Amino acid sequence: MLLYIIRHGDPDYETDSLTERGALQAEAVGKRLAAAKIDRVFTSPLGRAKQTAEPACRLLGLTPTVEDWTEEISEYIRIYNPDGSFRSVSGLQNTTFLENGNIDISFTDAVTCEGMNKTRMNEVLPFLKKEGDAFLERLGYKYEDGVYKIVKPSEERVALFCHAAFTRAWLSILLHIPVHIMWASFSYDHTGVTVLEFKNNENGITAPQCLTYSDISHLYAHGPDTDYCYTAARKIKI
């Protein structure tokens, strides 16, 4: 099985919808997924993810299934100030998670890292682990002690349209990367595509292998531009 994880397009967060640029990005990634012959489509319940999935579903003739557990985890990664105001941990300088020995914090203790320890990441990670494992088991792969038992081998290509922070947190679990390292070192672009392979090994067990991360090659062929979402204001193209 190939699992495609796609971030939504350029958003208007106030209306939970796509901007004009985001709609063009959605059309571009839709063409890519149609060419990949995706078999099933899942989406977050939020509007910006659903709208990003629409072109792919239209081109493929598929009806998406909403997975409530995949909505953005914004409320869990807020750092609150004494006056009640807050900011996202994603807004911290990335060196915060690496300096003063933080880089060597283990996977198990990653939520104690400076920055992460001021959020509710310790609550959301077990939730994503539980719900993610249930989702993958429905697709034919049951988690058992670090690997996945192949309950029902699948050759399907499955797409999930969701969000940046959610994906980084879930990939931390799936690939066993400490969550503070995900925040320090892995950003995620609008309509970026991550592909994980669950290979149907003959011994009956498998584990996800990352084939590509936050790839935006579809924007070179079909998109409005290749301005990276976090650097667009500085007109940096990659």
Short mmCIF file of C-alpha atoms in Angstrom, two decimals:
data_model
loop_
_atom_site.label_atom_id
_atom_site.label_comp_id
_atom_site.label_asym_id
_atom_site.label_seq_id
_atom_site.Cartn_x
_atom_site.Cartn_y
_atom_site.Cartn_z
CA MET A 1 0.00 0.00 0.00
CA LEU A 2 1.05 3.53 -0.72
CA LEU A 3 -0.25 6.21 1.66
CA TYR A 4 -0.22 9.75 0.26
CA ILE A 5 -0.48 12.48 2.91
CA ILE A 6 -1.28 15.89 1.41
CA ARG A 7 -1.40 19.24 3.15
CA HIS A 8 -4.18 21.61 2.15
CA GLY A 9 -3.55 24.48 -0.28
CA ASP A 10 -2.87 28.11 0.56
CA PRO A 11 -5.63 28.94 3.07
CA ASP A 12 -7.79 31.74 4.35
CA TYR A 13 -7.80 30.57 7.95
CA GLU A 14 -10.53 32.98 9.00
CA THR A 15 -13.03 31.38 6.63
CA ASP A 16 -11.43 27.91 6.66
CA SER A 17 -11.27 27.89 2.88
CA LEU A 18 -8.72 28.17 0.08
CA THR A 19 -7.44 31.38 -1.42
CA GLU A 20 -7.39 31.77 -5.19
CA ARG A 21 -3.78 30.59 -5.12
CA GLY A 22 -4.74 27.65 -2.93
CA ALA A 23 -7.47 26.61 -5.36
CA LEU A 24 -4.93 26.54 -8.20
CA GLN A 25 -2.59 24.47 -6.05
CA ALA A 26 -5.45 22.06 -5.34
CA GLU A 27 -6.09 21.64 -9.06
CA ALA A 28 -2.39 20.94 -9.58
CA VAL A 29 -2.14 18.27 -6.90
CA GLY A 30 -5.44 16.82 -8.11
CA LYS A 31 -3.90 16.22 -11.54
CA ARG A 32 -0.91 14.57 -9.89
CA LEU A 33 -3.06 12.21 -7.83
CA ALA A 34 -5.27 11.40 -10.79
CA ALA A 35 -2.15 10.42 -12.73
CA ALA A 36 -1.09 8.27 -9.76
CA LYS A 37 -4.46 6.47 -9.95
CA ILE A 38 -5.40 6.93 -6.31
CA ASP A 39 -7.92 4.31 -5.16
CA ARG A 40 -9.37 5.92 -2.02
CA VAL A 41 -9.50 9.46 -0.65
CA PHE A 42 -9.81 10.54 2.98
CA THR A 43 -9.97 14.10 4.31
CA SER A 44 -9.88 16.08 7.48
CA PRO A 45 -13.28 17.52 8.46
CA LEU A 46 -12.01 21.08 7.93
CA GLY A 47 -13.03 23.07 4.88
CA ARG A 48 -9.57 23.86 3.55
CA ALA A 49 -8.67 20.14 3.44
CA LYS A 50 -11.98 19.17 1.84
CA GLN A 51 -11.60 21.87 -0.82
CA THR A 52 -8.07 20.70 -1.60
CA ALA A 53 -9.33 17.15 -2.07
CA GLU A 54 -12.17 18.18 -4.41
CA PRO A 55 -10.22 18.34 -7.71
CA ALA A 56 -8.63 14.93 -7.15
CA CYS A 57 -11.99 13.38 -6.28
CA ARG A 58 -13.59 14.98 -9.33
CA LEU A 59 -10.88 13.73 -11.68
CA LEU A 60 -10.84 10.26 -10.15
CA GLY A 61 -14.60 9.90 -9.73
CA LEU A 62 -14.22 9.20 -6.01
CA THR A 63 -16.21 10.24 -2.95
CA PRO A 64 -13.98 11.23 -0.01
CA THR A 65 -14.38 9.80 3.47
CA VAL A 66 -14.02 12.25 6.34
CA GLU A 67 -11.71 11.20 9.19
CA ASP A 68 -12.48 13.46 12.15
CA TRP A 69 -9.29 12.54 14.00
CA THR A 70 -7.14 14.16 11.27
CA GLU A 71 -8.18 17.77 11.84
CA GLU A 72 -5.48 20.30 12.72
CA ILE A 73 -4.01 20.11 16.24
CA SER A 74 -3.64 23.88 16.71
CA GLU A 75 -5.18 23.99 20.18
CA TYR A 76 -2.70 21.40 21.45
CA ILE A 77 0.45 23.23 20.32
CA ARG A 78 -0.31 26.64 21.77
CA ILE A 79 2.04 28.31 24.24
CA TYR A 80 0.06 30.52 26.60
CA ASN A 81 1.32 33.74 28.14
CA PRO A 82 0.38 34.86 31.68
CA ASP A 83 -2.12 37.36 30.21
CA GLY A 84 -3.97 34.59 28.37
CA SER A 85 -2.60 35.38 24.92
CA PHE A 86 -0.90 32.56 23.04
CA ARG A 87 1.23 31.63 20.07
CA SER A 88 1.92 28.38 18.29
CA VAL A 89 4.99 26.34 19.12
CA SER A 90 5.54 26.30 15.34
CA GLY A 91 6.42 29.98 15.56
CA LEU A 92 9.44 29.40 17.79
CA GLN A 93 12.89 29.70 16.30
CA ASN A 94 13.79 26.16 15.28
CA THR A 95 17.07 26.22 17.22
CA THR A 96 14.99 26.22 20.42
CA PHE A 97 14.48 22.49 19.94
CA LEU A 98 18.16 21.78 19.29
CA GLU A 99 20.28 23.95 21.57
CA ASN A 100 21.43 23.29 25.13
CA GLY A 101 21.46 19.54 24.61
CA ASN A 102 17.84 19.36 23.44
CA ILE A 103 18.94 17.71 20.20
CA ASP A 104 19.76 14.52 22.11
CA ILE A 105 16.42 14.17 23.92
CA SER A 106 14.97 10.74 23.21
CA PHE A 107 11.78 9.88 21.34
CA THR A 108 10.03 9.01 24.60
CA ASP A 109 11.02 12.24 26.35
CA ALA A 110 10.66 14.60 23.37
CA VAL A 111 7.60 16.33 24.88
CA THR A 112 9.86 17.59 27.72
CA CYS A 113 11.94 19.63 25.26
CA GLU A 114 11.96 23.40 25.74
CA GLY A 115 8.96 24.77 23.87
CA MET A 116 7.17 21.43 23.61
CA ASN A 117 6.91 21.30 27.41
CA LYS A 118 4.71 24.42 27.34
CA THR A 119 2.16 22.81 25.01
CA ARG A 120 -0.34 19.94 25.27
CA MET A 121 1.66 17.78 22.87
CA ASN A 122 1.80 15.11 25.59
CA GLU A 123 -1.98 14.80 25.24
CA VAL A 124 -2.34 14.81 21.47
CA LEU A 125 0.40 12.31 20.62
CA PRO A 126 -1.29 9.34 22.40
CA PHE A 127 -4.56 10.29 20.69
CA LEU A 128 -2.94 10.33 17.26
CA LYS A 129 -1.20 7.04 18.01
CA LYS A 130 -4.48 5.35 18.95
CA GLU A 131 -6.56 6.78 16.10
CA GLY A 132 -3.79 6.39 13.53
CA ASP A 133 -3.29 2.74 14.41
CA ALA A 134 -7.04 2.14 14.12
CA PHE A 135 -7.09 3.84 10.71
CA LEU A 136 -4.20 1.75 9.40
CA GLU A 137 -5.74 -1.43 10.76
CA ARG A 138 -8.89 -0.65 8.76
CA LEU A 139 -6.62 -0.44 5.73
CA GLY A 140 -5.12 -3.85 6.47
CA TYR A 141 -2.08 -3.15 8.68
CA LYS A 142 -2.19 -3.78 12.44
CA TYR A 143 0.43 -2.26 14.73
CA GLU A 144 2.28 -4.78 16.89
CA ASP A 145 5.41 -3.95 18.90
CA GLY A 146 7.12 -1.51 16.53
CA VAL A 147 6.00 -3.05 13.24
CA TYR A 148 2.72 -3.74 11.44
CA LYS A 149 1.16 -7.16 10.95
CA ILE A 150 -0.14 -7.46 7.40
CA VAL A 151 -3.73 -8.47 8.11
CA LYS A 152 -4.96 -7.84 4.58
CA PRO A 153 -2.27 -7.13 1.96
CA SER A 154 -3.21 -4.13 -0.14
CA GLU A 155 -1.93 -2.71 -3.40
CA GLU A 156 -4.13 0.36 -3.03
CA ARG A 157 -2.97 3.94 -3.28
CA VAL A 158 -4.67 5.89 -0.50
CA ALA A 159 -4.71 9.69 -0.17
CA LEU A 160 -5.31 11.65 3.02
CA PHE A 161 -5.80 15.43 2.80
CA CYS A 162 -5.01 17.12 6.09
CA HIS A 163 -2.75 19.67 7.83
CA ALA A 164 0.87 20.55 8.52
CA ALA A 165 1.12 20.26 12.30
CA PHE A 166 -1.09 17.17 12.34
CA THR A 167 1.11 15.50 9.72
CA ARG A 168 4.38 16.31 11.44
CA ALA A 169 3.03 14.93 14.72
CA TRP A 170 1.67 11.77 13.08
CA LEU A 171 4.86 11.20 11.08
CA SER A 172 6.79 11.53 14.32
CA ILE A 173 4.83 8.51 15.54
CA LEU A 174 4.85 6.52 12.30
CA LEU A 175 8.57 6.98 11.60
CA HIS A 176 9.67 7.09 15.26
CA ILE A 177 11.27 10.53 14.95
CA PRO A 178 11.29 12.59 18.19
CA VAL A 179 8.55 15.18 17.85
CA HIS A 180 10.83 18.11 18.70
CA ILE A 181 13.13 17.10 15.83
CA MET A 182 10.14 17.11 13.48
CA TRP A 183 9.41 20.69 14.54
CA ALA A 184 13.04 21.76 14.32
CA SER A 185 13.92 20.18 11.02
CA PHE A 186 10.85 19.35 8.91
CA SER A 187 8.59 22.03 7.49
CA TYR A 188 5.57 21.30 5.27
CA ASP A 189 4.47 23.16 2.13
CA HIS A 190 0.97 23.86 0.84
CA THR A 191 -0.19 20.78 -1.13
CA GLY A 192 3.08 19.11 -0.21
CA VAL A 193 2.83 15.36 -0.80
CA THR A 194 4.38 12.77 1.50
CA VAL A 195 4.29 9.15 0.37
CA LEU A 196 4.71 6.22 2.76
CA GLU A 197 5.03 2.67 1.50
CA PHE A 198 3.70 -0.27 3.48
CA LYS A 199 5.41 -3.09 1.58
CA ASN A 200 3.67 -6.45 1.61
CA ASN A 201 6.62 -8.52 2.79
CA GLU A 202 6.43 -12.31 2.60
CA ASN A 203 7.09 -12.71 6.34
CA GLY A 204 3.80 -10.97 7.11
CA ILE A 205 5.12 -7.83 8.77
CA THR A 206 5.88 -4.37 7.45
CA ALA A 207 6.76 -0.84 8.52
CA PRO A 208 6.17 2.49 6.80
CA GLN A 209 9.03 3.77 4.68
CA CYS A 210 9.05 7.39 3.56
CA LEU A 211 9.49 7.62 -0.22
CA THR A 212 9.06 11.39 -0.48
CA TYR A 213 8.31 14.23 1.94
CA SER A 214 6.34 17.45 1.29
CA ASP A 215 7.00 17.15 -2.44
CA ILE A 216 5.61 19.96 -4.64
CA SER A 217 6.76 18.78 -8.06
CA HIS A 218 3.15 19.06 -9.27
CA LEU A 219 3.42 22.85 -8.93
CA TYR A 220 6.21 22.95 -11.49
CA ALA A 221 3.91 21.35 -14.04
CA HIS A 222 0.48 22.70 -13.16
CA GLY A 223 0.70 25.20 -10.31
CA PRO A 224 0.45 28.98 -10.06
CA ASP A 225 4.04 29.26 -8.70
CA THR A 226 6.60 27.42 -6.62
CA ASP A 227 6.91 30.00 -3.86
CA TYR A 228 7.42 28.06 -0.66
CA CYS A 229 4.63 28.87 1.80
CA TYR A 230 6.89 30.02 4.66
CA THR A 231 9.19 32.07 2.45
CA ALA A 232 6.77 33.47 -0.15
CA ALA A 233 6.90 36.89 1.48
CA ARG A 234 10.62 36.99 0.66
CA LYS A 235 9.98 35.68 -2.86
CA ILE A 236 12.17 32.63 -2.39
CA LYS A 237 11.51 29.92 -4.94
CA ILE A 238 12.63 26.32 -4.51
#
